[in-house]
Short mmCIF file of C-alpha atoms in Angstrom, two decimals:
data_model
loop_
_atom_site.label_atom_id
_atom_site.label_comp_id
_atom_site.label_asym_id
_atom_site.label_seq_id
_atom_site.Cartn_x
_atom_site.Cartn_y
_atom_site.Cartn_z
CA UNK A 13 0.00 0.00 0.00
CA UNK A 14 2.86 2.36 0.88
CA UNK A 15 4.63 1.55 -2.40
CA UNK A 16 1.43 2.34 -4.35
CA UNK A 17 1.11 5.70 -2.59
CA UNK A 18 4.76 6.56 -3.27
CA UNK A 19 4.40 5.41 -6.88
CA UNK A 20 1.24 7.44 -7.27
CA UNK A 21 3.04 10.52 -5.97
CA UNK A 22 5.85 10.15 -8.50
CA UNK A 23 3.38 9.50 -11.31
CA UNK A 24 1.80 12.86 -10.49
CA UNK A 25 5.16 14.60 -11.03
CA UNK A 26 5.52 13.00 -14.48
CA UNK A 27 8.95 12.86 -16.11
CA UNK A 28 10.74 13.51 -12.82
CA UNK A 29 9.34 10.17 -11.74
CA UNK A 30 10.65 8.48 -14.91
CA UNK A 31 14.18 9.89 -14.50
CA UNK A 32 14.32 9.11 -10.80
CA UNK A 33 13.13 5.53 -11.12
CA UNK A 34 15.48 4.91 -14.05
CA UNK A 35 18.47 6.01 -11.96
CA UNK A 36 17.27 3.78 -9.13
CA UNK A 37 17.03 0.78 -11.47
CA UNK A 38 20.49 1.48 -12.96
CA UNK A 39 21.98 1.78 -9.47
CA UNK A 40 20.40 -1.45 -8.30
CA UNK A 41 21.42 -3.28 -11.49
CA UNK A 42 25.04 -2.18 -11.41
CA UNK A 43 25.26 -2.81 -7.69
CA UNK A 44 24.00 -6.37 -8.23
CA UNK A 45 26.46 -6.91 -11.10
CA UNK A 46 29.38 -5.63 -9.00
CA UNK A 47 28.48 -8.09 -6.26
CA UNK A 48 28.32 -10.97 -8.76
CA UNK A 49 31.61 -9.89 -10.33
CA UNK A 50 33.49 -9.63 -7.06
CA UNK A 51 32.21 -12.96 -5.75
CA UNK A 52 32.04 -15.20 -8.85
CA UNK A 53 34.39 -13.83 -11.54
CA UNK A 54 37.74 -13.64 -9.74
CA UNK A 55 38.80 -17.11 -10.98
CA UNK A 56 37.31 -16.82 -14.54
CA UNK A 57 39.59 -16.24 -17.57
CA UNK A 58 39.73 -12.81 -19.26
CA UNK A 59 37.67 -13.82 -22.32
CA UNK A 60 34.83 -14.93 -20.08
CA UNK A 61 34.98 -11.64 -18.21
CA UNK A 62 34.69 -9.69 -21.50
CA UNK A 63 31.59 -11.59 -22.53
CA UNK A 64 30.19 -10.98 -19.07
CA UNK A 65 30.71 -7.22 -19.40
CA UNK A 66 29.09 -7.23 -22.86
CA UNK A 67 26.16 -9.23 -21.53
CA UNK A 68 25.92 -6.87 -18.59
CA UNK A 69 25.62 -3.89 -20.93
CA UNK A 70 22.99 -5.56 -23.09
CA UNK A 71 20.97 -6.70 -20.09
CA UNK A 72 21.24 -3.23 -18.55
CA UNK A 73 19.99 -1.56 -21.71
CA UNK A 74 17.12 -4.04 -22.10
CA UNK A 75 16.09 -3.65 -18.46
CA UNK A 76 16.31 0.14 -18.56
CA UNK A 77 14.32 0.35 -21.82
CA UNK A 78 11.76 -2.12 -20.46
CA UNK A 79 11.49 -0.12 -17.26
CA UNK A 80 11.11 3.13 -19.18
CA UNK A 81 8.44 1.68 -21.49
CA UNK A 82 6.54 0.20 -18.56
CA UNK A 83 6.72 3.50 -16.70
CA UNK A 84 5.52 5.46 -19.76
CA UNK A 85 2.71 2.94 -20.27
CA UNK A 86 1.67 3.21 -16.60
CA UNK A 87 1.89 6.98 -16.78
CA UNK A 88 -0.26 7.06 -19.95
CA UNK A 89 -2.78 4.57 -18.54
CA UNK A 90 -3.09 6.58 -15.32
CA UNK A 91 -3.85 9.83 -17.12
CA UNK A 92 -6.07 8.14 -19.66
CA UNK A 93 -8.17 6.77 -16.81
CA UNK A 94 -8.14 10.19 -15.17
CA UNK A 95 -9.20 11.83 -18.44
CA UNK A 96 -12.02 9.31 -18.89
CA UNK A 97 -13.17 9.96 -15.32
CA UNK A 98 -13.13 13.72 -15.92
CA UNK A 99 -15.01 13.35 -19.20
CA UNK A 100 -17.60 11.12 -17.53
CA UNK A 101 -18.01 13.66 -14.72
CA UNK A 102 -18.49 16.56 -17.12
CA UNK A 103 -20.81 14.48 -19.29
CA UNK A 104 -22.88 13.70 -16.19
CA UNK A 105 -23.01 17.42 -15.32
CA UNK A 106 -24.15 18.32 -18.84
CA UNK A 107 -26.66 15.47 -19.03
CA UNK A 108 -28.30 16.29 -15.68
CA UNK A 109 -28.20 20.08 -15.96
CA UNK A 110 -31.51 21.84 -15.30
CA UNK A 111 -30.83 23.94 -18.39
CA UNK A 112 -31.50 22.54 -21.85
CA UNK A 113 -28.19 21.69 -23.53
CA UNK A 114 -28.22 20.46 -27.11
CA UNK A 115 -26.10 20.44 -30.24
CA UNK A 116 -27.15 20.82 -33.86
CA UNK A 117 -25.24 20.22 -37.06
CA UNK A 118 -24.76 22.58 -39.98
CA UNK A 119 -28.18 21.54 -41.36
CA UNK A 120 -30.02 22.46 -38.13
CA UNK A 121 -30.52 18.78 -37.20
CA UNK A 122 -30.50 17.99 -33.47
CA UNK A 123 -27.61 15.67 -32.53
CA UNK A 124 -27.59 15.70 -28.72
CA UNK A 125 -30.36 16.40 -26.18
CA UNK A 126 -29.94 16.35 -22.39
CA UNK A 127 -32.44 15.71 -19.58
CA UNK A 128 -32.91 19.44 -18.98
CA UNK A 129 -34.11 19.75 -22.58
CA UNK A 130 -36.50 16.84 -22.00
CA UNK A 131 -38.02 18.58 -18.96
CA UNK A 132 -38.32 21.99 -20.61
CA UNK A 133 -39.58 20.94 -24.05
CA UNK A 134 -41.27 17.61 -23.09
CA UNK A 135 -39.58 15.79 -26.01
CA UNK A 136 -37.81 12.53 -25.13
CA UNK A 137 -34.28 12.14 -26.47
CA UNK A 138 -35.19 9.22 -28.74
CA UNK A 139 -38.07 11.27 -30.20
CA UNK A 140 -36.12 14.42 -31.03
CA UNK A 141 -32.64 13.22 -32.06
CA UNK A 142 -32.09 13.59 -35.83
CA UNK A 143 -35.11 15.92 -36.02
CA UNK A 144 -34.87 19.53 -37.28
CA UNK A 145 -34.56 22.30 -34.69
CA UNK A 146 -37.81 23.75 -36.06
CA UNK A 147 -39.63 21.13 -33.95
CA UNK A 148 -39.32 23.54 -31.01
CA UNK A 149 -39.84 26.78 -32.96
CA UNK A 150 -43.34 28.36 -33.07
CA UNK A 151 -44.88 28.71 -36.51
CA UNK A 152 -44.72 32.51 -36.46
CA UNK A 153 -40.96 32.37 -35.85
CA UNK A 154 -40.39 29.40 -38.13
CA UNK A 155 -42.05 31.29 -40.97
CA UNK A 156 -39.22 33.84 -40.98
CA UNK A 157 -36.53 31.20 -40.47
CA UNK A 158 -35.68 32.53 -37.02
CA UNK A 159 -33.27 29.77 -36.04
CA UNK A 160 -31.53 29.81 -39.43
CA UNK A 161 -30.91 33.55 -39.22
CA UNK A 162 -29.74 33.12 -35.65
CA UNK A 163 -27.28 30.42 -36.73
CA UNK A 164 -25.92 32.70 -39.46
CA UNK A 165 -25.29 35.35 -36.84
CA UNK A 166 -23.53 32.80 -34.64
CA UNK A 167 -21.31 31.81 -37.58
CA UNK A 168 -20.22 35.40 -38.09
CA UNK A 169 -19.76 36.23 -34.38
CA UNK A 170 -18.77 32.71 -33.12
CA UNK A 171 -21.29 32.94 -30.27
CA UNK A 172 -24.44 34.67 -29.02
CA UNK A 173 -25.02 35.19 -25.30
CA UNK A 174 -28.26 35.67 -23.32
CA UNK A 175 -30.50 35.96 -26.39
CA UNK A 176 -34.22 35.87 -25.54
CA UNK A 177 -36.79 34.27 -27.83
CA UNK A 178 -40.00 32.26 -27.75
CA UNK A 179 -39.96 28.50 -28.37
CA UNK A 180 -42.64 25.82 -28.15
CA UNK A 181 -43.01 22.59 -26.17
CA UNK A 182 -44.28 19.25 -27.42
CA UNK A 183 -47.74 20.10 -26.01
CA UNK A 184 -47.82 23.38 -27.94
CA UNK A 185 -47.15 25.71 -24.99
CA UNK A 186 -45.13 28.78 -25.91
CA UNK A 187 -42.28 29.47 -23.46
CA UNK A 188 -39.75 32.26 -23.19
CA UNK A 189 -36.13 31.10 -23.15
CA UNK A 190 -32.75 32.73 -22.77
CA UNK A 191 -30.13 31.02 -24.91
CA UNK A 192 -26.40 31.05 -25.47
CA UNK A 193 -25.22 29.56 -28.77
CA UNK A 194 -21.61 28.75 -29.68
CA UNK A 195 -20.13 27.33 -32.90
CA UNK A 196 -18.55 23.86 -33.04
CA UNK A 197 -15.47 23.45 -35.27
CA UNK A 198 -13.65 20.35 -36.54
CA UNK A 199 -9.88 19.72 -36.54
CA UNK A 200 -9.45 21.87 -39.67
CA UNK A 201 -11.25 24.83 -38.08
CA UNK A 202 -14.39 24.48 -40.20
CA UNK A 203 -17.77 25.13 -38.55
CA UNK A 204 -19.77 21.89 -38.40
CA UNK A 205 -22.58 22.92 -36.05
CA UNK A 206 -23.30 24.69 -32.79
CA UNK A 207 -24.02 24.02 -29.14
CA UNK A 208 -27.00 25.70 -27.48
CA UNK A 209 -27.68 26.25 -23.78
CA UNK A 210 -31.25 27.36 -23.05
CA UNK A 211 -32.93 28.41 -19.82
CA UNK A 212 -36.71 28.68 -19.37
CA UNK A 213 -37.31 32.21 -18.04
CA UNK A 214 -41.10 32.23 -18.47
CA UNK A 215 -41.78 32.18 -14.72
CA UNK A 216 -39.01 34.70 -14.03
CA UNK A 217 -40.50 37.09 -16.58
CA UNK A 218 -43.95 36.63 -15.05
CA UNK A 219 -42.54 37.35 -11.59
CA UNK A 220 -40.95 40.55 -12.88
CA UNK A 221 -44.19 41.54 -14.60
CA UNK A 222 -46.11 40.81 -11.40
CA UNK A 223 -43.73 43.02 -9.42
CA UNK A 224 -44.08 45.81 -11.98
CA UNK A 225 -47.85 45.33 -11.96
CA UNK A 226 -47.88 45.55 -8.16
CA UNK A 227 -45.77 48.70 -8.28
CA UNK A 228 -48.12 50.24 -10.84
CA UNK A 229 -51.11 49.32 -8.69
CA UNK A 230 -49.42 50.87 -5.67
CA UNK A 231 -48.71 54.05 -7.63
CA UNK A 232 -52.29 54.00 -8.94
CA UNK A 233 -53.57 53.64 -5.39
CA UNK A 234 -51.63 56.70 -4.20
CA UNK A 235 -52.76 58.65 -7.25
CA UNK A 236 -56.38 57.56 -6.75
CA UNK A 237 -56.31 58.72 -3.15
CA UNK A 238 -54.90 62.08 -4.22
CA UNK A 239 -57.43 62.49 -7.03
CA UNK A 240 -60.30 61.54 -4.73
CA UNK A 241 -59.15 64.13 -2.20
CA UNK A 242 -58.72 66.89 -4.80
CA UNK A 243 -62.03 66.12 -6.49
CA UNK A 244 -63.88 65.55 -3.23
CA UNK A 245 -63.54 69.10 -1.89
CA UNK A 246 -64.97 70.97 -4.91
CA UNK A 247 -67.55 68.21 -5.35
CA UNK A 248 -68.79 68.82 -1.80
CA UNK A 249 -69.09 72.53 -2.57
CA UNK A 250 -70.99 71.83 -5.80
CA UNK A 251 -73.32 69.44 -3.98
CA UNK A 252 -74.05 72.07 -1.31
CA UNK A 253 -74.82 74.71 -3.94
CA UNK A 254 -77.14 72.35 -5.83
CA UNK A 255 -79.01 71.51 -2.62
CA UNK A 256 -79.34 75.23 -1.85
CA UNK A 257 -80.71 75.91 -5.32
CA UNK A 258 -83.17 73.03 -4.93
CA UNK A 259 -84.55 74.53 -1.75
CA UNK A 260 -84.93 77.98 -3.29
CA UNK A 261 -86.18 76.99 -6.74
CA UNK A 262 -89.93 76.96 -7.28
CA UNK A 263 -90.15 76.05 -10.94
CA UNK A 264 -90.53 72.33 -11.59
CA UNK A 265 -88.26 72.54 -14.65
CA UNK A 266 -85.28 73.70 -12.58
CA UNK A 267 -86.08 71.38 -9.69
CA UNK A 268 -86.01 68.32 -12.01
CA UNK A 269 -82.68 69.29 -13.55
CA UNK A 270 -81.17 70.03 -10.16
CA UNK A 271 -82.33 66.60 -8.98
CA UNK A 272 -80.55 65.00 -11.97
CA UNK A 273 -77.43 66.98 -11.08
CA UNK A 274 -77.60 65.65 -7.53
CA UNK A 275 -77.89 62.06 -8.80
CA UNK A 276 -74.77 62.50 -10.94
CA UNK A 277 -72.94 64.17 -8.06
CA UNK A 278 -73.83 61.24 -5.81
CA UNK A 279 -72.55 58.85 -8.48
CA UNK A 280 -69.22 60.72 -8.66
CA UNK A 281 -69.03 60.74 -4.85
CA UNK A 282 -69.57 56.97 -4.76
CA UNK A 283 -66.83 56.42 -7.36
CA UNK A 284 -64.42 58.58 -5.35
CA UNK A 285 -65.26 56.69 -2.17
CA UNK A 286 -64.60 53.36 -3.91
CA UNK A 287 -61.28 54.68 -5.23
CA UNK A 288 -60.29 55.63 -1.70
CA UNK A 289 -61.29 52.17 -0.46
CA UNK A 290 -59.25 50.59 -3.26
CA UNK A 291 -56.16 52.68 -2.49
CA UNK A 292 -56.30 52.04 1.26
CA UNK A 293 -53.56 49.54 2.30
CA UNK A 294 -54.94 46.13 3.20
CA UNK A 295 -54.48 44.86 6.72
CA UNK A 296 -54.62 41.55 8.51
CA UNK A 297 -57.30 42.80 10.88
CA UNK A 298 -60.28 40.48 11.29
CA UNK A 299 -63.57 42.33 11.61
CA UNK A 300 -67.29 41.69 11.27
CA UNK A 301 -67.87 41.80 7.53
CA UNK A 302 -71.05 42.08 5.49
CA UNK A 303 -70.13 39.96 2.45
CA UNK A 304 -72.87 41.58 0.35
CA UNK A 305 -71.33 45.02 0.93
CA UNK A 306 -67.89 43.75 -0.11
CA UNK A 307 -69.33 42.30 -3.32
CA UNK A 308 -71.22 45.51 -4.14
CA UNK A 309 -68.05 47.51 -3.54
CA UNK A 310 -66.01 45.30 -5.89
CA UNK A 311 -68.69 45.46 -8.59
CA UNK A 312 -69.03 49.21 -8.12
CA UNK A 313 -65.30 49.65 -8.61
CA UNK A 314 -65.04 47.52 -11.75
CA UNK A 315 -68.22 48.36 -13.62
CA UNK A 316 -66.71 51.67 -14.73
CA UNK A 317 -63.68 49.86 -16.17
CA UNK A 318 -63.51 49.54 -19.98
CA UNK A 319 -63.37 45.74 -19.70
CA UNK A 320 -66.80 45.70 -18.04
CA UNK A 321 -68.47 48.31 -20.22
CA UNK A 322 -70.80 45.84 -21.93
CA UNK A 323 -71.02 43.27 -19.14
CA UNK A 324 -74.29 42.97 -17.23
CA UNK A 325 -74.04 42.22 -13.51
CA UNK A 326 -76.85 40.22 -11.93
CA UNK A 327 -76.55 40.42 -8.14
CA UNK A 328 -78.60 37.74 -6.40
CA UNK A 329 -77.56 38.47 -2.83
CA UNK A 330 -79.32 36.82 0.09
CA UNK A 331 -81.11 39.38 2.24
CA UNK A 332 -80.11 39.74 5.88
CA UNK A 333 -76.98 37.67 5.24
CA UNK A 334 -75.17 37.04 8.51
CA UNK A 335 -71.95 38.98 9.08
CA UNK A 336 -68.82 36.88 9.40
CA UNK A 337 -65.59 37.56 11.26
CA UNK A 338 -63.03 37.78 8.46
CA UNK A 339 -60.77 40.15 6.49
CA UNK A 340 -62.77 42.40 4.19
CA UNK A 341 -59.74 43.60 2.19
CA UNK A 342 -58.78 40.04 1.31
CA UNK A 343 -62.32 39.10 0.26
CA UNK A 344 -62.45 42.27 -1.85
CA UNK A 345 -59.18 41.27 -3.58
CA UNK A 346 -60.47 37.77 -4.33
CA UNK A 347 -63.68 39.16 -5.84
CA UNK A 348 -61.69 41.54 -8.04
CA UNK A 349 -59.53 38.64 -9.28
CA UNK A 350 -62.55 36.44 -10.10
CA UNK A 351 -64.40 39.23 -11.88
CA UNK A 352 -61.35 40.12 -13.97
CA UNK A 353 -61.02 36.48 -15.02
CA UNK A 354 -64.69 36.37 -15.98
CA UNK A 355 -64.34 39.54 -18.04
CA UNK A 356 -61.39 38.08 -19.96
CA UNK A 357 -63.35 34.88 -20.65
CA UNK A 358 -66.23 36.90 -22.15
CA UNK A 359 -64.27 39.21 -24.45
CA UNK A 360 -65.81 37.75 -27.61
CA UNK A 361 -69.17 36.68 -26.16
CA UNK A 362 -72.47 38.24 -27.17
CA UNK A 363 -74.53 39.53 -24.26
CA UNK A 364 -71.86 38.88 -21.56
CA UNK A 365 -73.28 38.47 -18.07
CA UNK A 366 -71.93 37.77 -14.61
CA UNK A 367 -74.21 36.38 -11.90
CA UNK A 368 -73.05 36.82 -8.31
CA UNK A 369 -74.99 34.79 -5.75
CA UNK A 370 -74.68 34.63 -1.97
CA UNK A 371 -76.41 32.17 0.31
CA UNK A 372 -76.07 30.51 3.70
CA UNK A 373 -75.87 26.76 4.18
CA UNK A 374 -74.68 24.52 7.03
CA UNK A 375 -72.45 26.99 8.84
CA UNK A 376 -70.95 28.43 5.66
CA UNK A 377 -71.59 31.45 3.47
CA UNK A 378 -71.28 30.59 -0.21
CA UNK A 379 -70.35 33.09 -2.93
CA UNK A 380 -70.94 31.98 -6.52
CA UNK A 381 -69.48 33.91 -9.46
CA UNK A 382 -71.00 32.64 -12.72
CA UNK A 383 -70.18 33.87 -16.23
CA UNK A 384 -71.28 32.84 -19.72
CA UNK A 385 -67.78 32.95 -21.17
CA UNK A 386 -65.84 30.44 -23.27
CA UNK A 387 -65.34 28.01 -20.38
CA UNK A 388 -62.31 25.80 -19.73
CA UNK A 389 -61.14 22.31 -20.62
CA UNK A 390 -60.45 19.70 -17.92
CA UNK A 391 -56.71 20.03 -18.50
CA UNK A 392 -56.82 23.76 -17.79
CA UNK A 393 -59.11 23.34 -14.76
CA UNK A 394 -56.50 21.04 -13.20
CA UNK A 395 -53.87 23.78 -13.39
CA UNK A 396 -55.68 27.10 -12.92
CA UNK A 397 -54.63 27.44 -9.27
CA UNK A 398 -50.95 26.77 -10.04
CA UNK A 399 -48.69 29.82 -9.56
CA UNK A 400 -47.79 31.51 -12.87
CA UNK A 401 -50.13 29.33 -14.93
CA UNK A 402 -52.08 31.43 -17.39
CA UNK A 403 -53.91 30.95 -20.67
CA UNK A 404 -53.29 34.57 -21.61
CA UNK A 405 -50.54 35.55 -24.07
CA UNK A 406 -47.08 36.36 -22.70
CA UNK A 407 -47.20 39.84 -21.20
CA UNK A 408 -50.99 39.87 -20.74
CA UNK A 409 -51.18 38.14 -17.37
CA UNK A 410 -49.00 37.00 -14.49
CA UNK A 411 -50.86 33.78 -13.72
CA UNK A 412 -50.96 34.70 -10.02
CA UNK A 413 -54.53 35.96 -9.54
CA UNK A 414 -56.21 32.62 -8.85
CA UNK A 415 -53.19 31.25 -6.99
CA UNK A 416 -53.23 34.25 -4.65
CA UNK A 417 -57.01 33.95 -4.27
CA UNK A 418 -56.70 30.29 -3.29
CA UNK A 419 -54.08 31.20 -0.69
CA UNK A 420 -56.28 33.94 0.77
CA UNK A 421 -59.41 31.80 1.03
CA UNK A 422 -57.47 28.86 2.48
CA UNK A 423 -55.89 31.15 5.08
CA UNK A 424 -59.36 32.35 6.07
CA UNK A 425 -60.44 28.74 6.63
CA UNK A 426 -62.58 28.51 3.51
CA UNK A 427 -62.50 26.75 0.15
CA UNK A 428 -62.65 27.84 -3.48
CA UNK A 429 -63.67 25.51 -6.32
CA UNK A 430 -64.44 25.80 -10.01
CA UNK A 431 -66.89 24.16 -12.37
CA UNK A 432 -66.59 24.75 -16.10
CA UNK A 433 -67.06 23.28 -19.55
CA UNK A 434 -65.92 24.55 -22.92
CA UNK A 435 -68.43 27.01 -24.42
CA UNK A 436 -70.65 26.66 -21.33
CA UNK A 437 -69.27 29.28 -18.98
CA UNK A 438 -67.55 29.01 -15.62
CA UNK A 439 -68.69 29.05 -11.99
CA UNK A 440 -66.36 29.78 -9.08
CA UNK A 441 -67.69 28.88 -5.64
CA UNK A 442 -66.23 30.31 -2.43
CA UNK A 443 -67.28 28.85 0.93
CA UNK A 444 -66.38 30.79 4.07
CA UNK A 445 -67.08 29.53 7.60
CA UNK A 446 -69.45 31.61 9.68
CA UNK A 447 -67.42 32.71 12.68
CA UNK A 448 -68.63 35.28 15.14
CA UNK A 449 -66.22 37.72 16.72
CA UNK A 450 -66.82 36.55 20.28
CA UNK A 451 -66.19 32.91 19.36
CA UNK A 452 -62.97 33.85 17.65
CA UNK A 453 -61.75 35.59 20.78
CA UNK A 454 -62.55 32.54 22.88
CA UNK A 455 -60.57 30.35 20.47
CA UNK A 456 -57.57 32.69 20.65
CA UNK A 457 -57.54 32.66 24.43
CA UNK A 458 -57.83 28.86 24.56
#
């Protein structure tokens, strides 16, 4: 074991090992020959001694050459094994990388395909090898030979780094990727293909868009509060003047018009109040909440939005609905999310309508949001509550609305479910437990 360790050390130092061991062998060989000569050859004739010296030289050369060849062979075998181990390690790293790593030849035919590519594009290696790269290129990009033009650019510049483009999975889902492409050359320096490293940045882009959207909403909230304040003061003055004129006017013509003015002023006041409610920061405070009021507030805020201009709201709210101890801001946010989804589903529907129903049953308050939109397939229904999943085009939605809504309702101890069929509309059902404030306090203390 010690000899192997020493030998391994000298192998690491390369030719120093070869020279050192050769000198050791020569020393041992000549020492052995000197011993034989001094003990056995004293009584031999001169001619025998000459042949012995010649034989000694030949044997020494043969042994030294043999030793050198064996050492070189061992040295080569050691580094060959080390090289193979290194190659296997790097191959394992490339094969199991989370990024898609593939190579294509000069004709845009896929030659290698790692596991990361399988996970991102959903194509198995045996399915995609020897297939054209256009298999993962959307039709709109393929039509203008996007990958071919990209490869021409790589040929002229030798590589492209952090290039963003849209590609397509086996299931037809468009994803946003960031790729780095480098040319592959043969021994003569001729370009024979390229290697491509791709990273799926769809979720990252959605996260960034969600952050920007949140920042815009925050800025909008501050602006809305400021606008409501600036408009509110003169609006109060106008309302007071109109009321004064109503009291002093005696002609029915003026009284009717002043009454219409008051109705419009009240409408503006309500819009301003809803803007202030929208801009107010949400809190985690649990209070007694009238669910019907929250729904009416959400509808009142959105019905002036351009998306809801032609949508009819049918509110079927149970009278004298029991208040529940919950977070009104969170319920308001969930309702906004559901209504926005319904509006998107009814963009191309004639006579779009949203029914909102509340009712009490078995210790729960149920909220149903029904639309007559395009509906959803079973595959989409299975994924709608996944973070960042969206059926909207890239840049049109973050895919977080329903995921956030599910988290909110779950945190409040309730449930949210969906029922939908293609071309038959969608119904979201929220069930919230009826909890009174005094009971909640008792639970906290226990």
